[in-house]
Amino acid sequence: SMVAVHRFALCALLLLLQGPPCSSAAFVPCGPFAPRSLHPAAASCRRVGPRGGPACRGLYMQAPSGADVRGQGQLTSEGVADARVIDEVVVRPATSGDIDNIVAVSMDCFYGQRALGGGSGDWMDLIKAFENPEGEPYVGVEYRAQRDRLFRRLADEMSTTHPFHAVAPKTAVFAAEDPLTGAVVGAVEMILLPYPALPSPEVPYLFNLCVDKRNRARGLGRRLVDACEAQAREWGFQELFLHVEREPVQELYNKYGYSATHQQPTWIQLNLQHKLVLPYEAKTRFEGSWVMMHKKLETPTE
């Protein structure tokens, strides 16, 4: 029917407007004109909506709305690869068997709706109206694209034979598991990226922290961050960095010892003046922009 044809044409148009896909390997600073990347392996992507929309949300280090990450549990550098039980929650390295569950938790946190099952779903899902946790509407085609991209990235990070590891040989994905149900209730990813931008050396970069909304106020977010910090030390690094967008999340990481060091440039600064990052200055930060935060890791005491 003509209605079906129009719907198909709309979906195709939306896919074209989306522009090049976000990198499956790294954080990408997004903008309406596909600006250059902070990472040589990363492709540019376009953001959608008046405030950038959800297009690159899953690649930012962004604690989900309402997350409580106040837990004080610590993972030491010894035995990082082993699961640790803290207040009846296991924080452990994720496996390929966790990918579906991690995707579901992440999509719920950043996109507001449970992931479509198994990489498939009714084509009508592509044109349904979705709403993210901040109440911003978007079209299902974006949900599908981000979900599939997350599947691929996690699979790449957990596959030691994938070409991805020739670019970023050190990757880590941690999962928080409820031992009573066996369910994955939180996760976080970490890779190496230049800090603060090319051509600086690579250091551990923490991103995509997510906690299931039914398991918040248990300190799981903090414990996942602790796991990344311990792994960074295990890799031989004494620093870690991340990105945030919302001021409450920035204040939270200040309490964890992270300091704002750089901020997102404007389109003119990025594309015409070729400034990949700017020194952090709160009064010049524009709405919806990201802030880079950095922490010097202390050597664990015996």
Short mmCIF file of C-alpha atoms in Angstrom, two decimals:
data_model
loop_
_atom_site.label_atom_id
_atom_site.label_comp_id
_atom_site.label_asym_id
_atom_site.label_seq_id
_atom_site.Cartn_x
_atom_site.Cartn_y
_atom_site.Cartn_z
CA SER A 1 0.00 0.00 0.00
CA MET A 2 1.02 3.64 -0.37
CA VAL A 3 1.14 4.00 3.43
CA ALA A 4 3.69 1.19 3.68
CA VAL A 5 5.75 2.73 0.88
CA HIS A 6 5.75 6.12 2.60
CA ARG A 7 6.82 4.54 5.89
CA PHE A 8 9.66 2.68 4.18
CA ALA A 9 10.79 5.90 2.48
CA LEU A 10 10.73 7.72 5.82
CA CYS A 11 12.91 5.06 7.43
CA ALA A 12 15.42 5.23 4.57
CA LEU A 13 15.54 9.02 4.80
CA LEU A 14 16.16 8.90 8.54
CA LEU A 15 19.01 6.47 8.07
CA LEU A 16 20.61 8.74 5.49
CA LEU A 17 20.22 11.81 7.69
CA GLN A 18 21.88 10.01 10.54
CA GLY A 19 25.18 10.24 8.71
CA PRO A 20 28.22 8.01 9.26
CA PRO A 21 27.83 5.58 12.18
CA CYS A 22 29.49 6.30 15.51
CA SER A 23 32.71 4.45 16.08
CA SER A 24 32.34 0.99 17.57
CA ALA A 25 35.74 1.48 19.13
CA ALA A 26 35.75 4.73 21.03
CA PHE A 27 34.11 7.89 22.26
CA VAL A 28 33.40 10.32 19.47
CA PRO A 29 32.68 14.01 20.05
CA CYS A 30 29.51 14.50 18.05
CA GLY A 31 28.21 17.51 16.23
CA PRO A 32 25.75 18.41 13.47
CA PHE A 33 28.52 18.60 10.86
CA ALA A 34 30.41 15.38 11.61
CA PRO A 35 33.49 16.91 13.27
CA ARG A 36 36.82 15.16 13.48
CA SER A 37 37.39 12.47 16.08
CA LEU A 38 39.59 12.35 19.15
CA HIS A 39 40.70 8.85 18.21
CA PRO A 40 42.32 7.65 14.95
CA ALA A 41 40.13 4.54 14.78
CA ALA A 42 36.89 6.42 15.41
CA ALA A 43 34.45 7.49 12.73
CA SER A 44 32.40 10.65 13.02
CA CYS A 45 28.70 10.67 13.67
CA ARG A 46 25.86 13.14 13.57
CA ARG A 47 23.73 14.03 16.53
CA VAL A 48 19.98 14.37 16.25
CA GLY A 49 17.56 16.73 17.95
CA PRO A 50 17.74 20.21 19.47
CA ARG A 51 20.18 19.15 22.20
CA GLY A 52 21.98 16.45 20.27
CA GLY A 53 19.37 13.83 21.08
CA PRO A 54 20.33 10.26 21.85
CA ALA A 55 22.59 9.61 18.87
CA CYS A 56 25.87 9.30 20.77
CA ARG A 57 24.59 9.02 24.30
CA GLY A 58 25.79 5.48 24.84
CA LEU A 59 29.38 6.47 24.11
CA TYR A 60 29.53 9.14 26.78
CA MET A 61 30.58 8.47 30.34
CA GLN A 62 27.20 9.32 31.80
CA ALA A 63 25.72 7.96 34.99
CA PRO A 64 22.04 7.15 34.33
CA SER A 65 19.36 9.40 35.75
CA GLY A 66 18.73 8.74 39.41
CA ALA A 67 21.76 6.46 39.80
CA ASP A 68 23.25 6.27 43.25
CA VAL A 69 26.93 5.45 43.06
CA ARG A 70 27.93 6.12 46.63
CA GLY A 71 29.15 2.63 47.55
CA GLN A 72 32.51 2.39 49.25
CA GLY A 73 33.49 -1.13 48.19
CA GLN A 74 36.98 -1.36 46.69
CA LEU A 75 38.64 -3.74 44.26
CA THR A 76 42.40 -3.94 44.70
CA SER A 77 44.80 -4.50 41.83
CA GLU A 78 45.51 -8.02 43.05
CA GLY A 79 43.14 -10.51 41.50
CA VAL A 80 41.26 -8.02 39.34
CA ALA A 81 40.24 -10.85 37.03
CA ASP A 82 38.48 -12.62 39.90
CA ALA A 83 34.88 -11.96 40.87
CA ARG A 84 34.41 -10.12 44.15
CA VAL A 85 31.21 -10.16 46.20
CA ILE A 86 30.46 -6.81 47.83
CA ASP A 87 27.19 -6.51 49.74
CA GLU A 88 25.82 -9.51 47.85
CA VAL A 89 26.70 -8.08 44.44
CA VAL A 90 29.39 -9.65 42.30
CA VAL A 91 31.57 -7.25 40.30
CA ARG A 92 33.43 -9.30 37.71
CA PRO A 93 34.84 -9.15 34.19
CA ALA A 94 32.02 -9.56 31.70
CA THR A 95 31.90 -12.47 29.26
CA SER A 96 30.36 -12.89 25.84
CA GLY A 97 27.41 -14.54 27.54
CA ASP A 98 26.62 -11.22 29.26
CA ILE A 99 26.32 -9.16 26.07
CA ASP A 100 22.54 -9.41 25.68
CA ASN A 101 21.96 -8.47 29.32
CA ILE A 102 24.45 -5.59 29.26
CA VAL A 103 22.82 -4.22 26.12
CA ALA A 104 19.39 -4.42 27.77
CA VAL A 105 20.55 -2.56 30.91
CA SER A 106 22.43 0.06 28.90
CA MET A 107 19.54 0.72 26.54
CA ASP A 108 17.15 1.07 29.46
CA CYS A 109 19.46 3.58 31.14
CA PHE A 110 20.27 5.73 28.12
CA TYR A 111 17.32 5.18 25.77
CA GLY A 112 14.41 4.55 28.10
CA GLN A 113 13.06 1.27 26.74
CA ARG A 114 14.04 -2.39 26.96
CA ALA A 115 16.17 -3.51 24.01
CA LEU A 116 14.43 -5.27 21.16
CA GLY A 117 15.14 -8.96 21.51
CA GLY A 118 17.95 -10.77 19.77
CA GLY A 119 18.88 -8.22 17.14
CA SER A 120 15.49 -8.55 15.45
CA GLY A 121 12.03 -7.05 15.79
CA ASP A 122 9.04 -5.85 13.86
CA TRP A 123 9.98 -3.29 11.21
CA MET A 124 7.25 -1.06 12.63
CA ASP A 125 9.54 -0.49 15.62
CA LEU A 126 11.67 1.66 13.32
CA ILE A 127 9.03 4.38 13.04
CA LYS A 128 7.46 4.25 16.48
CA ALA A 129 7.99 7.21 18.79
CA PHE A 130 10.50 6.49 21.56
CA GLU A 131 11.30 8.64 24.58
CA ASN A 132 14.61 8.67 26.43
CA PRO A 133 14.91 8.99 30.24
CA GLU A 134 15.16 12.79 29.94
CA GLY A 135 11.79 12.87 28.15
CA GLU A 136 13.28 13.72 24.74
CA PRO A 137 11.44 11.99 21.86
CA TYR A 138 13.17 10.21 19.01
CA VAL A 139 12.35 7.67 16.31
CA GLY A 140 12.79 3.94 16.75
CA VAL A 141 15.29 3.73 13.90
CA GLU A 142 17.79 5.49 16.15
CA TYR A 143 17.05 3.07 18.99
CA ARG A 144 17.67 0.12 16.69
CA ALA A 145 20.88 1.60 15.30
CA GLN A 146 22.32 2.33 18.74
CA ARG A 147 21.34 -1.07 20.10
CA ASP A 148 22.99 -2.89 17.19
CA ARG A 149 26.08 -0.71 17.46
CA LEU A 150 26.37 -1.55 21.16
CA PHE A 151 26.07 -5.27 20.39
CA ARG A 152 28.90 -5.02 17.90
CA ARG A 153 31.15 -2.94 20.14
CA LEU A 154 30.80 -5.29 23.10
CA ALA A 155 31.46 -8.31 20.89
CA ASP A 156 34.58 -6.60 19.54
CA GLU A 157 35.83 -5.70 23.02
CA MET A 158 35.42 -9.28 24.24
CA SER A 159 36.99 -10.92 21.20
CA THR A 160 40.77 -11.11 21.45
CA THR A 161 41.04 -12.14 17.79
CA HIS A 162 39.04 -9.22 16.37
CA PRO A 163 41.01 -6.56 14.38
CA PHE A 164 39.71 -4.03 16.93
CA HIS A 165 42.42 -5.24 19.28
CA ALA A 166 45.14 -4.28 16.83
CA VAL A 167 44.00 -0.68 17.45
CA ALA A 168 43.00 -0.91 21.11
CA PRO A 169 44.64 -4.02 22.58
CA LYS A 170 43.64 -3.19 26.15
CA THR A 171 39.90 -3.27 26.75
CA ALA A 172 37.83 -4.14 29.80
CA VAL A 173 34.14 -4.68 30.40
CA PHE A 174 32.90 -5.23 33.95
CA ALA A 175 29.49 -6.53 34.97
CA ALA A 176 27.66 -6.28 38.29
CA GLU A 177 25.73 -9.48 38.91
CA ASP A 178 23.06 -10.17 41.48
CA PRO A 179 24.05 -13.61 42.82
CA LEU A 180 20.51 -14.31 43.99
CA THR A 181 19.04 -14.06 40.51
CA GLY A 182 22.12 -14.32 38.29
CA ALA A 183 20.98 -11.17 36.49
CA VAL A 184 23.43 -8.54 35.23
CA VAL A 185 22.30 -5.32 36.89
CA GLY A 186 25.09 -2.97 35.84
CA ALA A 187 28.11 -2.67 33.58
CA VAL A 188 30.92 -0.37 32.50
CA GLU A 189 33.48 -0.33 29.67
CA MET A 190 37.08 0.87 29.51
CA ILE A 191 39.51 1.25 26.62
CA LEU A 192 42.64 3.29 25.88
CA LEU A 193 42.32 6.71 24.26
CA PRO A 194 44.65 9.70 23.88
CA TYR A 195 44.31 12.10 26.79
CA PRO A 196 43.22 14.77 26.32
CA ALA A 197 43.39 14.32 22.54
CA LEU A 198 45.74 13.36 19.74
CA PRO A 199 48.74 13.29 19.63
CA SER A 200 48.89 12.75 23.41
CA PRO A 201 49.61 9.24 24.74
CA GLU A 202 46.76 6.84 25.42
CA VAL A 203 45.43 6.30 28.93
CA PRO A 204 42.44 4.33 30.24
CA TYR A 205 39.09 5.87 29.32
CA LEU A 206 35.98 4.84 31.26
CA PHE A 207 32.57 5.01 29.56
CA ASN A 208 29.04 3.64 29.26
CA LEU A 209 28.48 3.16 32.98
CA CYS A 210 24.95 1.85 33.47
CA VAL A 211 22.97 0.51 36.43
CA ASP A 212 19.53 -1.10 36.25
CA LYS A 213 16.97 1.30 37.71
CA ARG A 214 15.61 -1.41 40.02
CA ASN A 215 19.06 -1.88 41.57
CA ARG A 216 20.11 1.69 42.22
CA ALA A 217 20.96 3.10 45.64
CA ARG A 218 23.17 0.02 46.21
CA GLY A 219 26.48 1.66 45.31
CA LEU A 220 26.88 -0.44 42.16
CA GLY A 221 28.02 2.46 39.99
CA ARG A 222 30.85 3.32 42.36
CA ARG A 223 31.92 -0.31 42.55
CA LEU A 224 32.07 -0.56 38.78
CA VAL A 225 34.23 2.58 38.71
CA ASP A 226 36.45 1.04 41.39
CA ALA A 227 36.88 -2.03 39.20
CA CYS A 228 38.02 0.13 36.28
CA GLU A 229 40.48 2.02 38.47
CA ALA A 230 41.94 -1.24 39.75
CA GLN A 231 42.23 -2.58 36.19
CA ALA A 232 43.93 0.61 35.07
CA ARG A 233 46.57 0.08 37.76
CA GLU A 234 46.92 -3.53 36.66
CA TRP A 235 47.69 -2.27 33.15
CA GLY A 236 50.42 -0.07 34.61
CA PHE A 237 48.61 3.28 34.50
CA GLN A 238 48.24 5.80 37.28
CA GLU A 239 45.46 7.85 35.73
CA LEU A 240 41.99 7.55 34.25
CA PHE A 241 39.62 9.88 32.42
CA LEU A 242 35.98 10.09 31.36
CA HIS A 243 33.33 12.43 29.97
CA VAL A 244 30.17 13.75 31.58
CA GLU A 245 27.38 15.97 30.30
CA ARG A 246 25.18 16.76 33.30
CA GLU A 247 26.38 18.96 36.16
CA PRO A 248 25.02 16.64 38.92
CA VAL A 249 27.10 13.81 37.49
CA GLN A 250 30.14 16.09 37.32
CA GLU A 251 29.66 16.97 41.00
CA LEU A 252 29.39 13.28 41.84
CA TYR A 253 32.71 12.48 40.20
CA ASN A 254 34.31 15.41 41.97
CA LYS A 255 33.58 13.50 45.17
CA TYR A 256 35.35 10.46 43.72
CA GLY A 257 38.51 12.46 43.11
CA TYR A 258 37.92 13.32 39.43
CA SER A 259 38.60 16.89 38.31
CA ALA A 260 37.24 18.69 35.25
CA THR A 261 40.20 19.39 32.97
CA HIS A 262 38.84 20.01 29.46
CA GLN A 263 35.59 20.80 27.71
CA GLN A 264 33.97 20.46 24.31
CA PRO A 265 34.83 23.14 21.75
CA THR A 266 32.19 24.92 19.71
CA TRP A 267 31.68 23.93 16.07
CA ILE A 268 33.78 26.88 14.90
CA GLN A 269 36.59 26.10 17.34
CA LEU A 270 36.61 22.44 16.30
CA ASN A 271 36.23 22.67 12.55
CA LEU A 272 37.76 26.04 11.69
CA GLN A 273 40.30 26.56 14.45
CA HIS A 274 41.06 22.81 14.74
CA LYS A 275 40.86 22.76 18.54
CA LEU A 276 39.94 19.23 19.61
CA VAL A 277 39.50 20.17 23.28
CA LEU A 278 39.56 23.33 25.36
CA PRO A 279 40.82 23.88 28.90
CA TYR A 280 37.88 23.61 31.28
CA GLU A 281 36.23 26.90 32.13
CA ALA A 282 32.74 26.61 33.58
CA LYS A 283 31.56 30.06 32.48
CA THR A 284 32.31 29.36 28.79
CA ARG A 285 30.77 25.88 28.66
CA PHE A 286 27.67 25.74 26.44
CA GLU A 287 24.49 23.80 27.23
CA GLY A 288 24.56 20.12 26.38
CA SER A 289 28.33 20.01 25.89
CA TRP A 290 30.60 17.43 27.45
CA VAL A 291 33.26 17.94 30.10
CA MET A 292 36.35 15.77 30.37
CA MET A 293 37.28 14.64 33.89
CA HIS A 294 40.58 13.13 35.00
CA LYS A 295 41.90 11.37 38.08
CA LYS A 296 45.38 10.52 39.27
CA LEU A 297 45.20 7.10 40.84
CA GLU A 298 46.80 6.53 44.18
CA THR A 299 48.92 3.44 44.71
CA PRO A 300 46.96 0.99 46.88
CA THR A 301 48.37 0.52 50.36
CA GLU A 302 49.25 -2.95 51.54
#
